[in-house]
PDB file of C-alpha atoms in Angstrom:
ATOM      1  CA  MET A 611     -23.729 -21.205-103.811  1.00 52.00           C
ATOM      2  CA  LYS A 612     -22.618 -17.519-104.115  1.00 53.00           C
ATOM      3  CA  GLU A 613     -19.645 -16.311-101.562  1.00 55.00           C
ATOM      4  CA  GLU A 614     -22.059 -13.413-100.432  1.00 58.00           C
ATOM      5  CA  ASP A 615     -25.224 -16.127 -99.748  1.00 58.00           C
ATOM      6  CA  PHE A 616     -22.994 -18.166 -97.452  1.00 51.00           C
ATOM      7  CA  PHE A 617     -21.584 -15.337 -95.460  1.00 49.00           C
ATOM      8  CA  ARG A 618     -24.976 -14.085 -94.533  1.00 60.00           C
ATOM      9  CA  LYS A 619     -26.710 -17.566 -93.643  1.00 58.00           C
ATOM     10  CA  LEU A 620     -23.508 -18.028 -91.474  1.00 52.00           C
ATOM     11  CA  LYS A 621     -24.447 -14.416 -89.658  1.00 57.00           C
ATOM     12  CA  LYS A 622     -27.890 -15.952 -89.072  1.00 57.00           C
ATOM     13  CA  LEU A 623     -26.770 -19.019 -87.464  1.00 50.00           C
ATOM     14  CA  ARG A 624     -24.732 -17.259 -85.572  1.00 53.00           C
ATOM     15  CA  GLN A 625     -27.848 -15.162 -83.756  1.00 55.00           C
ATOM     16  CA  LEU A 626     -29.246 -17.954 -83.120  1.00 52.00           C
ATOM     17  CA  LYS A 627     -29.798 -18.997 -79.769  1.00 56.00           C
ATOM     18  CA  PRO A 628     -30.050 -22.488 -78.000  1.00 55.00           C
ATOM     19  CA  GLU A 629     -32.337 -23.359 -75.860  1.00 59.00           C
ATOM     20  CA  ARG A 630     -31.634 -22.764 -72.178  1.00 61.00           C
ATOM     21  CA  GLU A 631     -33.070 -26.894 -71.220  1.00 61.00           C
ATOM     22  CA  TRP A 632     -30.921 -27.920 -74.393  1.00 55.00           C
ATOM     23  CA  VAL A 633     -27.222 -26.369 -72.779  1.00 53.00           C
ATOM     24  CA  PHE A 634     -28.237 -27.315 -69.220  1.00 58.00           C
ATOM     25  CA  SER A 635     -29.078 -30.816 -70.596  1.00 64.00           C
ATOM     26  CA  LEU A 636     -25.780 -30.843 -72.716  1.00 53.00           C
ATOM     27  CA  LYS A 637     -23.335 -29.313 -69.800  1.00 56.00           C
ATOM     28  CA  GLU A 638     -24.946 -32.485 -67.255  1.00 61.00           C
ATOM     29  CA  GLU A 639     -23.668 -34.788 -69.967  1.00 57.00           C
ATOM     30  CA  ILE A 640     -20.537 -33.804 -70.362  1.00 55.00           C
ATOM     31  CA  LEU A 641     -19.543 -32.682 -66.157  1.00 55.00           C
ATOM     32  CA  GLY A 642     -21.818 -34.866 -64.951  1.00 55.00           C
ATOM     33  CA  PRO A 643     -24.963 -33.997 -62.057  1.00 58.00           C
ATOM     34  CA  GLU A 644     -24.080 -30.630 -59.981  1.00 55.00           C
ATOM     35  CA  LYS A 645     -23.479 -31.362 -56.211  1.00 53.00           C
ATOM     36  CA  ARG A 646     -26.138 -29.185 -54.358  1.00 51.00           C
ATOM     37  CA  GLY A 647     -23.462 -29.381 -51.467  1.00 49.00           C
ATOM     38  CA  LEU A 648     -21.479 -27.182 -53.173  1.00 47.00           C
ATOM     39  CA  GLU A 649     -23.705 -24.375 -53.670  1.00 51.00           C
ATOM     40  CA  ILE A 650     -24.753 -24.261 -49.687  1.00 51.00           C
ATOM     41  CA  PHE A 651     -20.973 -24.634 -49.106  1.00 54.00           C
ATOM     42  CA  PRO A 652     -19.945 -21.203 -49.870  1.00 59.00           C
ATOM     43  CA  PHE A 653     -22.834 -19.625 -46.921  1.00 56.00           C
ATOM     44  CA  PHE A 654     -21.089 -22.379 -44.394  1.00 56.00           C
ATOM     45  CA  ARG A 655     -17.902 -20.982 -45.088  1.00 65.00           C
ATOM     46  CA  PRO A 656     -17.660 -18.695 -43.055  1.00 68.00           C
ATOM     47  CA  ILE A 657     -19.244 -20.506 -40.054  1.00 67.00           C
ATOM     48  CA  TYR A 658     -16.827 -22.823 -40.450  1.00 59.00           C
ATOM     49  CA  ALA A 659     -14.063 -20.607 -40.253  1.00 64.00           C
ATOM     50  CA  PHE A 660     -15.326 -18.870 -36.732  1.00 58.00           C
ATOM     51  CA  VAL A 661     -15.597 -22.135 -35.215  1.00 61.00           C
ATOM     52  CA  PHE A 662     -12.128 -23.418 -36.038  1.00 56.00           C
ATOM     53  CA  PHE A 663     -10.644 -19.629 -34.764  1.00 57.00           C
ATOM     54  CA  LEU A 664     -12.978 -20.423 -31.356  1.00 60.00           C
ATOM     55  CA  LEU A 665     -11.709 -23.980 -30.571  1.00 61.00           C
ATOM     56  CA  LEU A 666      -7.709 -22.667 -32.131  1.00 61.00           C
ATOM     57  CA  LEU A 667      -8.402 -19.576 -29.194  1.00 60.00           C
ATOM     58  CA  THR A 668      -9.835 -22.069 -26.748  1.00 66.00           C
ATOM     59  CA  GLY A 669      -6.909 -24.865 -27.341  1.00 65.00           C
ATOM     60  CA  ILE A 670      -4.420 -21.639 -26.813  1.00 68.00           C
ATOM     61  CA  PHE A 671      -6.089 -20.391 -23.328  1.00 65.00           C
ATOM     62  CA  GLN A 672      -6.168 -24.004 -22.103  1.00 72.00           C
ATOM     63  CA  THR A 673      -2.302 -24.324 -22.728  1.00 73.00           C
ATOM     64  CA  ALA A 674      -1.352 -20.715 -21.449  1.00 72.00           C
ATOM     65  CA  GLN A 675      -2.831 -22.190 -18.422  1.00 78.00           C
ATOM     66  CA  LYS A 676      -0.201 -24.302 -17.888  1.00 83.00           C
ATOM     67  CA  ALA A 677       2.644 -21.488 -18.944  1.00 85.00           C
ATOM     68  CA  LEU A 678       5.393 -20.692 -16.460  1.00 86.00           C
ATOM     69  CA  PRO A 679       7.358 -17.991 -16.240  1.00 90.00           C
ATOM     70  CA  GLY A 680       9.287 -16.715 -18.992  1.00 88.00           C
ATOM     71  CA  GLU A 681       7.428 -18.550 -21.157  1.00 86.00           C
ATOM     72  CA  THR A 682       5.502 -17.207 -25.153  1.00 87.00           C
ATOM     73  CA  LEU A 683       2.144 -17.966 -23.483  1.00 86.00           C
ATOM     74  CA  TYR A 684       2.599 -16.512 -19.863  1.00 88.00           C
ATOM     75  CA  PRO A 685       1.059 -13.058 -20.249  1.00 87.00           C
ATOM     76  CA  LEU A 686      -1.966 -14.849 -21.846  1.00 86.00           C
ATOM     77  CA  LYS A 687      -2.114 -16.627 -18.086  1.00 88.00           C
ATOM     78  CA  LYS A 688      -1.469 -13.950 -16.183  1.00 90.00           C
ATOM     79  CA  LEU A 689      -3.906 -11.576 -17.706  1.00 87.00           C
ATOM     80  CA  THR A 690      -6.800 -14.231 -17.684  1.00 87.00           C
ATOM     81  CA  GLU A 691      -6.487 -14.481 -14.227  1.00 86.00           C
ATOM     82  CA  LYS A 692      -6.600 -10.679 -13.890  1.00 90.00           C
ATOM     83  CA  ILE A 693      -9.806 -10.555 -15.538  1.00 88.00           C
ATOM     84  CA  GLU A 694     -10.813 -13.380 -13.520  1.00 88.00           C
ATOM     85  CA  PHE A 695      -9.668 -11.523 -10.329  1.00 88.00           C
ATOM     86  CA  ALA A 696     -11.291  -7.530 -11.421  1.00 88.00           C
ATOM     87  CA  LEU A 697     -14.348  -9.720 -11.816  1.00 90.00           C
ATOM     88  CA  LEU A 698     -14.941 -11.237  -8.125  1.00 88.00           C
ATOM     89  CA  PRO A 699     -16.665  -9.475  -5.051  1.00 88.00           C
ATOM     90  CA  LYS A 700     -14.393  -7.158  -3.051  1.00 82.00           C
ATOM     91  CA  GLU A 701     -14.893  -9.430  -0.518  1.00 80.00           C
ATOM     92  CA  GLU A 702     -13.854 -12.504  -1.986  1.00 84.00           C
ATOM     93  CA  LYS A 703     -10.308 -10.756  -3.462  1.00 84.00           C
ATOM     94  CA  PRO A 704      -8.315 -11.767  -0.560  1.00 84.00           C
ATOM     95  CA  LYS A 705      -8.282 -15.701   0.035  1.00 86.00           C
ATOM     96  CA  ALA A 706      -8.338 -15.420  -4.297  1.00 88.00           C
ATOM     97  CA  ASN A 707      -5.134 -13.520  -4.030  1.00 88.00           C
ATOM     98  CA  LEU A 708      -3.550 -16.190  -1.881  1.00 90.00           C
ATOM     99  CA  GLU A 709      -4.710 -18.723  -4.060  1.00 91.00           C
ATOM    100  CA  LEU A 710      -2.952 -16.787  -6.722  1.00 91.00           C
ATOM    101  CA  LEU A 711       0.218 -17.008  -4.632  1.00 91.00           C
ATOM    102  CA  ASN A 712      -0.466 -20.428  -4.273  1.00 91.00           C
ATOM    103  CA  LYS A 713      -0.215 -20.398  -7.998  1.00 91.00           C
ATOM    104  CA  ARG A 714       3.534 -18.744  -8.142  1.00 91.00           C
ATOM    105  CA  LEU A 715       4.909 -21.038  -5.456  1.00 91.00           C
ATOM    106  CA  ALA A 716       3.661 -24.590  -7.930  1.00 91.00           C
ATOM    107  CA  GLU A 717       5.459 -22.794 -10.739  1.00 91.00           C
ATOM    108  CA  LEU A 718       8.293 -21.822  -8.793  1.00 90.00           C
ATOM    109  CA  GLN A 719       8.567 -25.580  -7.825  1.00 88.00           C
ATOM    110  CA  GLU A 720       8.025 -26.880 -11.053  1.00 89.00           C
ATOM    111  CA  ILE A 721      10.690 -24.789 -12.400  1.00 90.00           C
ATOM    112  CA  ALA A 722      13.421 -26.107  -9.713  1.00 86.00           C
ATOM    113  CA  LYS A 723      12.570 -29.187  -9.700  1.00 86.00           C
ATOM    114  CA  MET A 724      13.145 -29.019 -13.605  1.00 87.00           C
ATOM    115  CA  ASN A 725      16.367 -27.563 -12.917  1.00 86.00           C
ATOM    116  CA  GLU A 726      15.268 -24.509 -15.643  1.00 86.00           C
ATOM    117  CA  VAL A 727      17.463 -21.811 -14.453  1.00 85.00           C
ATOM    118  CA  LYS A 728      16.519 -19.211 -16.901  1.00 89.00           C
ATOM    119  CA  LYS A 729      12.696 -19.273 -16.108  1.00 89.00           C
ATOM    120  CA  LEU A 730      13.954 -18.676 -11.932  1.00 88.00           C
ATOM    121  CA  PRO A 731      14.008 -15.270 -12.425  1.00 90.00           C
ATOM    122  CA  PRO A 732      11.158 -14.163 -14.150  1.00 92.00           C
ATOM    123  CA  ALA A 733       9.251 -17.066 -11.356  1.00 90.00           C
ATOM    124  CA  LEU A 734      11.095 -15.436  -8.063  1.00 89.00           C
ATOM    125  CA  ASN A 735      10.033 -11.972 -10.140  1.00 90.00           C
ATOM    126  CA  GLU A 736       6.217 -13.128  -9.853  1.00 90.00           C
ATOM    127  CA  PHE A 737       6.532 -14.651  -6.853  1.00 88.00           C
ATOM    128  CA  GLN A 738       7.749 -11.132  -5.104  1.00 88.00           C
ATOM    129  CA  ALA A 739       4.953  -9.537  -6.898  1.00 88.00           C
ATOM    130  CA  ASN A 740       2.405 -11.473  -5.511  1.00 88.00           C
ATOM    131  CA  VAL A 741       3.118 -11.368  -2.057  1.00 87.00           C
ATOM    132  CA  SER A 742       3.242  -7.792  -2.168  1.00 86.00           C
ATOM    133  CA  GLU A 743      -0.213  -8.055  -3.580  1.00 85.00           C
ATOM    134  CA  VAL A 744      -1.768  -9.993  -0.829  1.00 86.00           C
ATOM    135  CA  SER A 745      -0.179  -8.351   1.891  1.00 85.00           C
ATOM    136  CA  ARG A 746      -1.940  -5.411   0.468  1.00 83.00           C
ATOM    137  CA  ASN A 747      -5.086  -6.855   0.809  1.00 82.00           C
ATOM    138  CA  LEU A 748      -4.383  -8.887   3.821  1.00 83.00           C
ATOM    139  CA  THR A 749      -4.115  -5.578   5.591  1.00 81.00           C
ATOM    140  CA  LYS A 750      -7.170  -4.332   4.637  1.00 78.00           C
ATOM    141  CA  LEU A 751      -9.074  -7.376   5.904  1.00 78.00           C
ATOM    142  CA  ARG A 752     -11.527  -6.403   8.792  1.00 76.00           C
ATOM    143  CA  LYS A 753     -11.537  -9.908   9.887  1.00 80.00           C
ATOM    144  CA  VAL A 754      -9.230 -13.121   9.330  1.00 83.00           C
ATOM    145  CA  ASP A 755     -11.707 -16.076   9.019  1.00 84.00           C
ATOM    146  CA  LYS A 756     -10.623 -19.934   8.577  1.00 85.00           C
ATOM    147  CA  THR A 757     -10.692 -20.348   5.225  1.00 86.00           C
ATOM    148  CA  VAL A 758      -7.789 -17.325   4.950  1.00 87.00           C
ATOM    149  CA  LEU A 759      -5.465 -19.195   7.588  1.00 88.00           C
ATOM    150  CA  GLU A 760      -6.281 -22.545   6.042  1.00 88.00           C
ATOM    151  CA  LYS A 761      -4.938 -20.895   2.755  1.00 89.00           C
ATOM    152  CA  THR A 762      -2.023 -19.066   4.224  1.00 90.00           C
ATOM    153  CA  LEU A 763      -0.233 -22.232   6.159  1.00 89.00           C
ATOM    154  CA  GLU A 764      -0.580 -24.071   3.141  1.00 89.00           C
ATOM    155  CA  ILE A 765       1.178 -20.976   1.024  1.00 89.00           C
ATOM    156  CA  GLU A 766       3.571 -21.467   3.994  1.00 88.00           C
ATOM    157  CA  LYS A 767       4.042 -25.188   3.748  1.00 88.00           C
ATOM    158  CA  THR A 768       4.351 -25.535  -0.146  1.00 88.00           C
ATOM    159  CA  LYS A 769       6.977 -22.118   0.329  1.00 88.00           C
ATOM    160  CA  GLN A 770       9.074 -24.205   2.759  1.00 87.00           C
ATOM    161  CA  GLU A 771       9.527 -27.628  -0.060  1.00 86.00           C
ATOM    162  CA  VAL A 772      10.350 -24.817  -2.522  1.00 86.00           C
ATOM    163  CA  GLU A 773      12.707 -23.805  -0.401  1.00 85.00           C
ATOM    164  CA  LYS A 774      14.287 -27.236  -0.129  1.00 85.00           C
ATOM    165  CA  VAL A 775      14.707 -28.121  -3.620  1.00 82.00           C
ATOM    166  CA  LEU A 776      16.177 -24.550  -4.159  1.00 82.00           C
ATOM    167  CA  GLY A 777      18.406 -24.858  -1.482  1.00 81.00           C
ATOM    168  CA  THR A 778      18.115 -21.391   0.010  1.00 81.00           C
ATOM    169  CA  LYS A 779      14.928 -18.892   1.626  1.00 81.00           C
ATOM    170  CA  LEU A 780      13.045 -17.020  -0.973  1.00 81.00           C
ATOM    171  CA  GLU A 781      13.309 -13.802   0.242  1.00 71.00           C
ATOM    172  CA  GLU A 782      10.192 -11.331   0.911  1.00 68.00           C
ATOM    173  CA  LYS A 783      10.045  -7.811   3.128  1.00 73.00           C
ATOM    174  CA  GLU A 784       9.141  -9.005   6.657  1.00 66.00           C
ATOM    175  CA  SER A 785       6.270  -6.494   6.474  1.00 71.00           C
ATOM    176  CA  GLU A 786       4.894  -7.994   3.193  1.00 76.00           C
ATOM    177  CA  ASN A 787       4.960 -11.501   4.611  1.00 87.00           C
ATOM    178  CA  PRO A 788       1.241 -13.195   4.898  1.00 89.00           C
ATOM    179  CA  THR A 789       1.610 -15.549   7.871  1.00 89.00           C
ATOM    180  CA  LYS A 790       2.724 -12.615  10.167  1.00 90.00           C
ATOM    181  CA  ILE A 791       0.302 -10.509   8.844  1.00 90.00           C
ATOM    182  CA  VAL A 792      -2.148 -12.816   9.367  1.00 91.00           C
ATOM    183  CA  VAL A 793      -0.813 -13.939  12.795  1.00 91.00           C
ATOM    184  CA  LYS A 794      -0.506 -10.469  13.934  1.00 92.00           C
ATOM    185  CA  SER A 795      -4.270 -10.018  13.035  1.00 90.00           C
ATOM    186  CA  MET A 796      -5.489 -13.143  14.896  1.00 91.00           C
ATOM    187  CA  ILE A 797      -3.668 -12.590  17.769  1.00 92.00           C
ATOM    188  CA  GLU A 798      -5.338  -8.984  18.167  1.00 91.00           C
ATOM    189  CA  ASP A 799      -8.864 -10.425  17.539  1.00 89.00           C
ATOM    190  CA  LEU A 800      -8.063 -13.268  20.309  1.00 90.00           C
ATOM    191  CA  GLU A 801      -6.684 -10.739  22.917  1.00 90.00           C
ATOM    192  CA  LYS A 802     -10.447  -9.407  22.899  1.00 88.00           C
ATOM    193  CA  ARG A 803     -12.025 -12.751  22.935  1.00 87.00           C
ATOM    194  CA  THR A 804     -12.834 -15.084  26.291  1.00 88.00           C
ATOM    195  CA  LEU A 805     -10.803 -18.455  25.841  1.00 88.00           C
ATOM    196  CA  SER A 806     -10.845 -21.119  28.108  1.00 90.00           C
ATOM    197  CA  PRO A 807      -8.146 -21.711  30.573  1.00 91.00           C
ATOM    198  CA  GLU A 808      -6.903 -24.835  27.794  1.00 92.00           C
ATOM    199  CA  GLU A 809      -7.469 -21.696  24.626  1.00 90.00           C
ATOM    200  CA  LYS A 810      -5.700 -19.751  26.832  1.00 92.00           C
ATOM    201  CA  GLU A 811      -2.663 -21.841  27.133  1.00 93.00           C
ATOM    202  CA  ILE A 812      -2.583 -22.475  23.401  1.00 93.00           C
ATOM    203  CA  PHE A 813      -2.499 -19.104  22.658  1.00 92.00           C
ATOM    204  CA  GLU A 814      -0.008 -18.116  24.948  1.00 94.00           C
ATOM    205  CA  LYS A 815       2.239 -20.599  23.304  1.00 94.00           C
ATOM    206  CA  ALA A 816       1.281 -19.050  19.933  1.00 93.00           C
ATOM    207  CA  LYS A 817       1.717 -15.256  21.031  1.00 93.00           C
ATOM    208  CA  GLU A 818       5.443 -16.685  22.011  1.00 95.00           C
ATOM    209  CA  ASP A 819       6.337 -18.407  18.961  1.00 94.00           C
ATOM    210  CA  PHE A 820       5.235 -15.211  17.253  1.00 93.00           C
ATOM    211  CA  ALA A 821       7.835 -13.520  19.508  1.00 94.00           C
ATOM    212  CA  LYS A 822      10.145 -15.624  18.120  1.00 93.00           C
ATOM    213  CA  GLU A 823       9.397 -15.265  14.579  1.00 90.00           C
ATOM    214  CA  ASN A 824       8.013 -18.575  14.455  1.00 92.00           C
ATOM    215  CA  TYR A 825       5.056 -16.985  12.594  1.00 91.00           C
ATOM    216  CA  THR A 826       4.166 -21.372  11.163  1.00 91.00           C
ATOM    217  CA  GLU A 827       4.143 -22.588  14.467  1.00 93.00           C
ATOM    218  CA  ALA A 828       1.898 -19.588  15.921  1.00 92.00           C
ATOM    219  CA  LEU A 829      -0.647 -19.844  13.300  1.00 92.00           C
ATOM    220  CA  ILE A 830      -0.900 -23.603  13.683  1.00 92.00           C
ATOM    221  CA  LYS A 831      -1.750 -22.654  16.998  1.00 92.00           C
ATOM    222  CA  ILE A 832      -3.774 -20.301  16.337  1.00 92.00           C
ATOM    223  CA  LEU A 833      -5.779 -22.558  13.111  1.00 90.00           C
ATOM    224  CA  SER A 834      -6.938 -24.747  16.247  1.00 89.00           C
ATOM    225  CA  LEU A 835      -8.262 -22.492  18.407  1.00 86.00           C
ATOM    226  CA  SER A 836     -10.840 -21.815  15.802  1.00 77.00           C
ATOM    227  CA  LYS A 837     -12.103 -24.993  15.427  1.00 63.00           C
TER     228      LYS A 837
END
């Protein structure tokens, strides 16, 4: 065979294309059968990523709820509280404020028990800020109901426990004392009511306690009148 004929035939061979079925058959023999799941996976990949992101976000938010002042996730905890508070009806906000103040006291109590000195200043700042907010909202209340009285007493008791652990009084402005505001409001309300002789006696003692700045004792007596 001449050299020219050889190259001409080789050129023709290059132009030949194998059948599609034969190509896939050969590929399967060499690599094995192709898994269908691999074709579907790219479609689900964004969904898996989104689900993973949601789970991660949920985990972060749950962890943030246990965060204490001075910790990295604490601002996220406060942000969650602010959003929840903003969505509440106006009439429920004073009670919600009291619950938040109780949370700040619980945080202080935990920090004091663990003796985490570095976290005390931010925790005290958070407490003071909440006291001011609670006081503003309580003064706007048209009527102090039993739930508010009970919440205020609960806060006062928790506050006393925290003070025992800290070994010092939690400073707050006299005008911003939630217990004083609540008791004063109730005294003004009870002055307008008709009370039985026994109730009048309790009420007079409550007023005496208030005058002596024994606000907790006055609150306990007034709470007994609301039952």
